[in-house]
Amino acid sequence: MSADPLWSWNLVGDVRQMWSYPFMVNAFRAGAIVAVVSAAVGWFVVLRRQTFAAHTVSAVAFPGAAGAVLLGVGAVSGYFTLCVAAALVIAALRGTGDREESALTGTVQAFLLACGYLFTALYKGLLEGPQTILFGTFLGITTTQVTVLLGVGIAVLAVLALIGRPLLFASVDPRVAAARGVPVRALSVVFLVLLGAATAEASQITGTLLVFALMVIPAATAQTLTARPAASLLLAVALALVATWAGLIAAYYSPYPLGFFVTSFAFAGYVLALGTRAVRTALPGRPVGEVAS
C-alpha cells in the first residue's frame, strides 16, 4: 500500500487498486459480516428499547480487549469474553426495577471503563494500541479473523432466526406474549447473549467507542422510514452495509480512524431519514407509520 493513496475518480481502477491488497479484501469481507450481524441484532435492540444495554456492552469491550492484550492472550478473546459476560450480568439484573437496574449497570460500566484505562497504562506496547481498540482499524485483518467472524456471525444469525418470531412478539407486547406462553424471560437472556457476541464482532472493525453507533443508527433509520418489520430489517442491513463499506473506502484514502467514517455515514443516513419522514408527514393524505424505537 502506498503511503498516500489518491482517489482518481476512475471507480473501477480505484476499486481494483484497493482490492489488490489482501488486507483490504479481508477488511471488506469482515465489514460485510459485521454490518449484517450488527444491523440484525440492532434492529431488535431499538425495537426493544435496549439501547442502554447495547451501550454498556459496547463500552465494556474496551477493558476486555485492553485486559486481554495486557495478559498476552489477544484482543479478540477479550472482546468476546467480557462482552458476553456483561450481557449475562445485564440479563441477571433485569427485573430488579428500572432504577436499580440502570444504577447497577451504570456503576459496573464506569468501573470497567476505569479498569480499561488502567490496563492501557500498564501495557508497554505500541502507543497506537489504545486508539485502535477505541476507534477501530482496517489494517491487520487476517483471513483467520474473517473466518472467526463468519463463524460467530452465522451462529448469531441462526439463533436470531430461530427465535425471531417469538422475540418480535415479546418485544412488541411482552405482557400479552407472556400470557400466551411465550418464554419472555428466556428470550431476553438469549437475545442479550447474542447482543454480546455481535458487539464483540463489530468492535474489531469500528472500535469499542463507536460500535454502538453501527448497531443502533441503521436500525433507528430503518424504523424511522417504515413500520413493516421485514422491510425495516432488510433496510437496516442495507444501510449498515453501505455505511461500513463507504467508511472503509474513506478510511483507506485518509489518515483518520475507520470508526469515525462509519459513524458519520450512518448518522448522515439517519438525518436524511428524519427529513424524509418530515416531508412525507407534511404531505396531505400521507401518514407515516413508525415502529417504536
Tab-separated table of C-alpha atoms in Angstrom:
chain	number	residue	atom	x	y	z
A	1	MET	CA	0.000	0.000	0.000
A	2	SER	CA	1.378	3.395	-0.944
A	3	ALA	CA	1.930	5.981	1.762
A	4	ASP	CA	-0.739	8.313	0.368
A	5	PRO	CA	-3.235	6.542	-1.916
A	6	LEU	CA	-5.173	9.014	-4.048
A	7	TRP	CA	-8.747	8.815	-5.282
A	8	SER	CA	-8.654	9.117	-9.097
A	9	TRP	CA	-12.418	9.097	-9.857
A	10	ASN	CA	-11.814	6.037	-12.025
A	11	LEU	CA	-14.113	3.901	-9.884
A	12	VAL	CA	-13.200	0.547	-11.419
A	13	GLY	CA	-9.493	1.317	-11.299
A	14	ASP	CA	-9.678	2.624	-7.742
A	15	VAL	CA	-11.521	-0.477	-6.514
A	16	ARG	CA	-9.097	-2.803	-8.291
A	17	GLN	CA	-6.139	-0.951	-6.817
A	18	MET	CA	-7.663	-1.017	-3.325
A	19	TRP	CA	-8.560	-4.710	-3.540
A	20	SER	CA	-5.087	-5.613	-4.763
A	21	TYR	CA	-4.114	-5.659	-1.105
A	22	PRO	CA	-5.243	-8.786	0.752
A	23	PHE	CA	-5.829	-6.863	3.982
A	24	MET	CA	-8.357	-4.617	2.210
A	25	VAL	CA	-10.185	-7.626	0.775
A	26	ASN	CA	-10.325	-9.067	4.281
A	27	ALA	CA	-11.494	-5.704	5.620
A	28	PHE	CA	-14.432	-5.606	3.196
A	29	ARG	CA	-15.329	-9.211	3.988
A	30	ALA	CA	-15.151	-8.611	7.721
A	31	GLY	CA	-17.054	-5.352	7.338
A	32	ALA	CA	-19.866	-7.094	5.480
A	33	ILE	CA	-20.195	-9.755	8.173
A	34	VAL	CA	-20.140	-7.213	10.972
A	35	ALA	CA	-22.645	-4.940	9.224
A	36	VAL	CA	-25.197	-7.694	8.640
A	37	VAL	CA	-24.966	-9.120	12.155
A	38	SER	CA	-24.949	-5.699	13.842
A	39	ALA	CA	-27.949	-4.490	11.850
A	40	ALA	CA	-29.987	-7.625	12.537
A	41	VAL	CA	-29.298	-7.604	16.266
A	42	GLY	CA	-29.502	-3.814	16.437
A	43	TRP	CA	-32.959	-3.831	14.875
A	44	PHE	CA	-34.260	-5.752	17.885
A	45	VAL	CA	-32.216	-3.573	20.249
A	46	VAL	CA	-34.015	-0.460	19.001
A	47	LEU	CA	-37.396	-2.184	18.924
A	48	ARG	CA	-36.968	-3.463	22.491
A	49	ARG	CA	-35.666	-0.087	23.727
A	50	GLN	CA	-32.457	-1.684	24.996
A	51	THR	CA	-30.041	0.901	23.642
A	52	PHE	CA	-28.605	1.491	27.119
A	53	ALA	CA	-27.807	-2.205	27.400
A	54	ALA	CA	-26.159	-2.109	23.967
A	55	HIS	CA	-24.142	0.938	25.006
A	56	THR	CA	-22.993	-0.819	28.174
A	57	VAL	CA	-21.931	-3.970	26.344
A	58	SER	CA	-20.036	-1.938	23.741
A	59	ALA	CA	-18.349	0.128	26.458
A	60	VAL	CA	-17.031	-2.907	28.348
A	61	ALA	CA	-15.496	-4.260	25.144
A	62	PHE	CA	-12.704	-1.733	25.703
A	63	PRO	CA	-11.466	-3.084	29.068
A	64	GLY	CA	-11.993	-6.608	27.774
A	65	ALA	CA	-9.687	-6.062	24.814
A	66	ALA	CA	-7.184	-3.977	26.793
A	67	GLY	CA	-7.009	-6.570	29.571
A	68	ALA	CA	-6.554	-9.415	27.094
A	69	VAL	CA	-3.733	-7.572	25.314
A	70	LEU	CA	-2.087	-6.892	28.678
A	71	LEU	CA	-2.272	-10.604	29.515
A	72	GLY	CA	-0.940	-11.517	26.088
A	73	VAL	CA	-3.934	-13.632	25.014
A	74	GLY	CA	-5.125	-11.434	22.141
A	75	ALA	CA	-7.761	-8.732	21.949
A	76	VAL	CA	-10.323	-10.974	20.232
A	77	SER	CA	-10.556	-13.215	23.296
A	78	GLY	CA	-11.098	-10.168	25.483
A	79	TYR	CA	-13.801	-8.782	23.218
A	80	PHE	CA	-15.907	-11.923	23.304
A	81	THR	CA	-15.279	-12.841	26.935
A	82	LEU	CA	-16.225	-9.543	28.539
A	83	CYS	CA	-18.989	-8.615	26.074
A	84	VAL	CA	-20.831	-11.888	26.630
A	85	ALA	CA	-20.146	-11.723	30.382
A	86	ALA	CA	-21.551	-8.174	30.509
A	87	ALA	CA	-24.639	-9.318	28.609
A	88	LEU	CA	-25.198	-12.099	31.141
A	89	VAL	CA	-24.819	-9.640	34.022
A	90	ILE	CA	-27.389	-7.322	32.453
A	91	ALA	CA	-29.705	-10.290	31.961
A	92	ALA	CA	-29.335	-11.198	35.640
A	93	LEU	CA	-30.065	-7.608	36.684
A	94	ARG	CA	-33.201	-7.299	34.577
A	95	GLY	CA	-36.346	-7.412	36.656
A	96	THR	CA	-34.784	-5.697	39.671
A	97	GLY	CA	-36.576	-2.475	38.747
A	98	ASP	CA	-35.679	0.173	36.174
A	99	ARG	CA	-33.882	2.488	38.606
A	100	GLU	CA	-31.928	-0.262	40.324
A	101	GLU	CA	-31.048	-1.939	37.051
A	102	SER	CA	-29.841	1.290	35.444
A	103	ALA	CA	-27.843	2.292	38.529
A	104	LEU	CA	-26.145	-1.092	38.852
A	105	THR	CA	-25.409	-1.327	35.143
A	106	GLY	CA	-24.009	2.210	35.037
A	107	THR	CA	-21.860	1.586	38.089
A	108	VAL	CA	-20.364	-1.596	36.668
A	109	GLN	CA	-19.814	0.145	33.323
A	110	ALA	CA	-17.931	3.046	34.936
A	111	PHE	CA	-15.718	0.696	36.962
A	112	LEU	CA	-14.842	-1.456	33.946
A	113	LEU	CA	-14.022	1.594	31.818
A	114	ALA	CA	-11.646	2.764	34.528
A	115	CYS	CA	-10.059	-0.687	34.505
A	116	GLY	CA	-9.644	-0.430	30.738
A	117	TYR	CA	-7.681	2.800	31.028
A	118	LEU	CA	-5.554	1.226	33.758
A	119	PHE	CA	-4.797	-1.753	31.503
A	120	THR	CA	-3.715	0.543	28.660
A	121	ALA	CA	-1.483	2.490	31.053
A	122	LEU	CA	0.140	-0.747	32.232
A	123	TYR	CA	0.604	-2.034	28.687
A	124	LYS	CA	4.068	-1.168	27.350
A	125	GLY	CA	3.442	-1.970	23.690
A	126	LEU	CA	2.686	0.279	20.748
A	127	LEU	CA	1.139	3.630	21.594
A	128	GLU	CA	-1.439	3.213	18.817
A	129	GLY	CA	-2.891	0.154	20.550
A	130	PRO	CA	-5.491	2.017	22.643
A	131	GLN	CA	-6.558	4.135	19.664
A	132	THR	CA	-7.084	1.017	17.567
A	133	ILE	CA	-9.195	-0.592	20.293
A	134	LEU	CA	-11.279	2.547	20.782
A	135	PHE	CA	-11.775	3.718	17.195
A	136	GLY	CA	-11.179	0.665	15.025
A	137	THR	CA	-8.923	-0.031	12.062
A	138	PHE	CA	-8.974	-1.864	8.741
A	139	LEU	CA	-5.274	-2.750	8.999
A	140	GLY	CA	-4.187	-6.204	10.039
A	141	ILE	CA	-7.490	-8.005	9.475
A	142	THR	CA	-6.420	-11.547	8.651
A	143	THR	CA	-8.161	-14.376	6.838
A	144	THR	CA	-8.303	-16.275	10.129
A	145	GLN	CA	-10.034	-13.343	11.798
A	146	VAL	CA	-12.567	-13.172	8.952
A	147	THR	CA	-13.237	-16.887	9.372
A	148	VAL	CA	-13.856	-16.437	13.098
A	149	LEU	CA	-16.186	-13.503	12.436
A	150	LEU	CA	-18.060	-15.537	9.828
A	151	GLY	CA	-18.499	-18.485	12.171
A	152	VAL	CA	-19.750	-16.320	15.024
A	153	GLY	CA	-21.945	-14.307	12.656
A	154	ILE	CA	-23.610	-17.412	11.231
A	155	ALA	CA	-24.252	-18.721	14.744
A	156	VAL	CA	-25.752	-15.409	15.900
A	157	LEU	CA	-27.988	-15.078	12.830
A	158	ALA	CA	-29.088	-18.712	13.054
A	159	VAL	CA	-30.193	-18.336	16.666
A	160	LEU	CA	-31.822	-14.986	15.891
A	161	ALA	CA	-33.764	-16.560	13.014
A	162	LEU	CA	-34.849	-19.397	15.301
A	163	ILE	CA	-36.209	-17.091	18.000
A	164	GLY	CA	-37.150	-14.212	15.711
A	165	ARG	CA	-40.943	-14.574	15.663
A	166	PRO	CA	-41.469	-15.091	19.400
A	167	LEU	CA	-38.830	-12.433	20.127
A	168	LEU	CA	-40.720	-9.971	17.931
A	169	PHE	CA	-43.954	-10.773	19.778
A	170	ALA	CA	-42.244	-10.421	23.164
A	171	SER	CA	-40.629	-7.155	22.087
A	172	VAL	CA	-43.846	-5.522	20.913
A	173	ASP	CA	-46.077	-6.640	23.799
A	174	PRO	CA	-44.246	-8.654	26.496
A	175	ARG	CA	-47.268	-8.960	28.800
A	176	VAL	CA	-49.547	-10.443	26.169
A	177	ALA	CA	-46.717	-12.663	24.940
A	178	ALA	CA	-46.129	-13.992	28.462
A	179	ALA	CA	-49.866	-14.596	28.914
A	180	ARG	CA	-49.865	-16.715	25.748
A	181	GLY	CA	-46.988	-18.872	26.959
A	182	VAL	CA	-44.068	-17.194	25.226
A	183	PRO	CA	-40.905	-17.597	27.378
A	184	VAL	CA	-40.248	-13.860	27.567
A	185	ARG	CA	-37.542	-14.068	30.232
A	186	ALA	CA	-35.592	-16.821	28.469
A	187	LEU	CA	-35.811	-14.978	25.149
A	188	SER	CA	-34.451	-11.841	26.809
A	189	VAL	CA	-31.432	-13.728	28.169
A	190	VAL	CA	-30.691	-15.394	24.821
A	191	PHE	CA	-31.019	-12.102	22.989
A	192	LEU	CA	-28.635	-10.333	25.357
A	193	VAL	CA	-26.048	-13.061	24.776
A	194	LEU	CA	-26.479	-12.534	21.019
A	195	LEU	CA	-26.032	-8.814	21.636
A	196	GLY	CA	-22.758	-9.506	23.444
A	197	ALA	CA	-21.439	-11.677	20.612
A	198	ALA	CA	-22.484	-9.171	17.944
A	199	THR	CA	-20.860	-6.324	19.870
A	200	ALA	CA	-17.609	-8.264	20.207
A	201	GLU	CA	-17.643	-8.810	16.441
A	202	ALA	CA	-18.315	-5.208	15.500
A	203	SER	CA	-15.769	-3.828	17.993
A	204	GLN	CA	-12.968	-5.328	15.942
A	205	ILE	CA	-13.928	-3.146	12.974
A	206	THR	CA	-15.385	0.084	14.339
A	207	GLY	CA	-13.665	0.138	17.732
A	208	THR	CA	-15.340	-0.119	21.105
A	209	LEU	CA	-16.466	3.509	21.350
A	210	LEU	CA	-18.338	3.559	18.046
A	211	VAL	CA	-19.751	0.028	17.730
A	212	PHE	CA	-22.869	1.309	19.457
A	213	ALA	CA	-23.447	3.644	16.502
A	214	LEU	CA	-23.249	0.886	13.880
A	215	MET	CA	-25.615	-1.265	15.891
A	216	VAL	CA	-28.225	1.409	16.621
A	217	ILE	CA	-28.173	4.092	13.901
A	218	PRO	CA	-29.003	1.927	10.824
A	219	ALA	CA	-31.806	0.197	12.754
A	220	ALA	CA	-33.201	3.502	14.025
A	221	THR	CA	-33.019	4.918	10.492
A	222	ALA	CA	-34.871	1.953	9.013
A	223	GLN	CA	-37.568	2.032	11.675
A	224	THR	CA	-37.997	5.749	11.034
A	225	LEU	CA	-38.715	5.090	7.357
A	226	THR	CA	-41.030	2.086	7.585
A	227	ALA	CA	-43.128	0.251	10.164
A	228	ARG	CA	-43.105	-3.066	8.291
A	229	PRO	CA	-40.841	-5.447	10.247
A	230	ALA	CA	-39.387	-7.385	7.297
A	231	ALA	CA	-38.801	-4.310	5.152
A	232	SER	CA	-37.378	-2.392	8.094
A	233	LEU	CA	-34.948	-5.188	8.994
A	234	LEU	CA	-33.711	-5.554	5.408
A	235	LEU	CA	-33.324	-1.789	5.102
A	236	ALA	CA	-31.286	-1.695	8.320
A	237	VAL	CA	-28.926	-4.339	6.923
A	238	ALA	CA	-28.548	-2.428	3.652
A	239	LEU	CA	-27.837	0.843	5.450
A	240	ALA	CA	-25.249	-0.806	7.707
A	241	LEU	CA	-23.512	-2.338	4.691
A	242	VAL	CA	-23.379	0.993	2.860
A	243	ALA	CA	-22.073	2.842	5.926
A	244	THR	CA	-19.409	0.205	6.618
A	245	TRP	CA	-18.126	-0.137	3.066
A	246	ALA	CA	-18.210	3.631	2.469
A	247	GLY	CA	-16.324	4.045	5.741
A	248	LEU	CA	-13.686	1.538	4.639
A	249	ILE	CA	-13.156	3.392	1.367
A	250	ALA	CA	-12.913	6.762	3.120
A	251	ALA	CA	-10.503	5.409	5.746
A	252	TYR	CA	-8.296	3.894	3.041
A	253	TYR	CA	-7.832	7.291	1.397
A	254	SER	CA	-7.368	9.268	4.620
A	255	PRO	CA	-5.354	9.107	7.859
A	256	TYR	CA	-8.432	9.206	10.106
A	257	PRO	CA	-9.968	6.316	12.097
A	258	LEU	CA	-12.383	3.945	10.382
A	259	GLY	CA	-14.957	4.193	13.160
A	260	PHE	CA	-15.385	7.922	12.610
A	261	PHE	CA	-16.308	7.468	8.956
A	262	VAL	CA	-18.671	4.543	9.561
A	263	THR	CA	-20.473	6.522	12.250
A	264	SER	CA	-20.598	9.697	10.156
A	265	PHE	CA	-22.124	7.964	7.131
A	266	ALA	CA	-24.653	6.151	9.317
A	267	PHE	CA	-25.579	9.405	11.060
A	268	ALA	CA	-25.993	11.193	7.728
A	269	GLY	CA	-28.458	8.493	6.699
A	270	TYR	CA	-30.420	8.984	9.906
A	271	VAL	CA	-30.631	12.753	9.369
A	272	LEU	CA	-31.864	12.200	5.809
A	273	ALA	CA	-34.447	9.715	7.095
A	274	LEU	CA	-35.770	12.247	9.597
A	275	GLY	CA	-36.012	14.831	6.841
A	276	THR	CA	-37.797	12.376	4.553
A	277	ARG	CA	-40.291	11.498	7.273
A	278	ALA	CA	-40.936	15.177	7.986
A	279	VAL	CA	-41.637	15.849	4.294
A	280	ARG	CA	-43.902	12.818	3.942
A	281	THR	CA	-45.786	13.715	7.091
A	282	ALA	CA	-46.370	17.241	5.792
A	283	LEU	CA	-47.960	15.921	2.589
A	284	PRO	CA	-51.768	15.585	2.850
A	285	GLY	CA	-53.122	12.059	2.998
A	286	ARG	CA	-49.668	10.516	3.545
A	287	PRO	CA	-49.466	9.270	7.148
A	288	VAL	CA	-46.199	7.675	8.042
A	289	GLY	CA	-46.150	4.647	10.312
A	290	GLU	CA	-43.210	4.160	12.574
A	291	VAL	CA	-42.003	1.284	14.661
A	292	ALA	CA	-41.397	2.396	18.245
A	293	SER	CA	-37.733	2.922	18.848
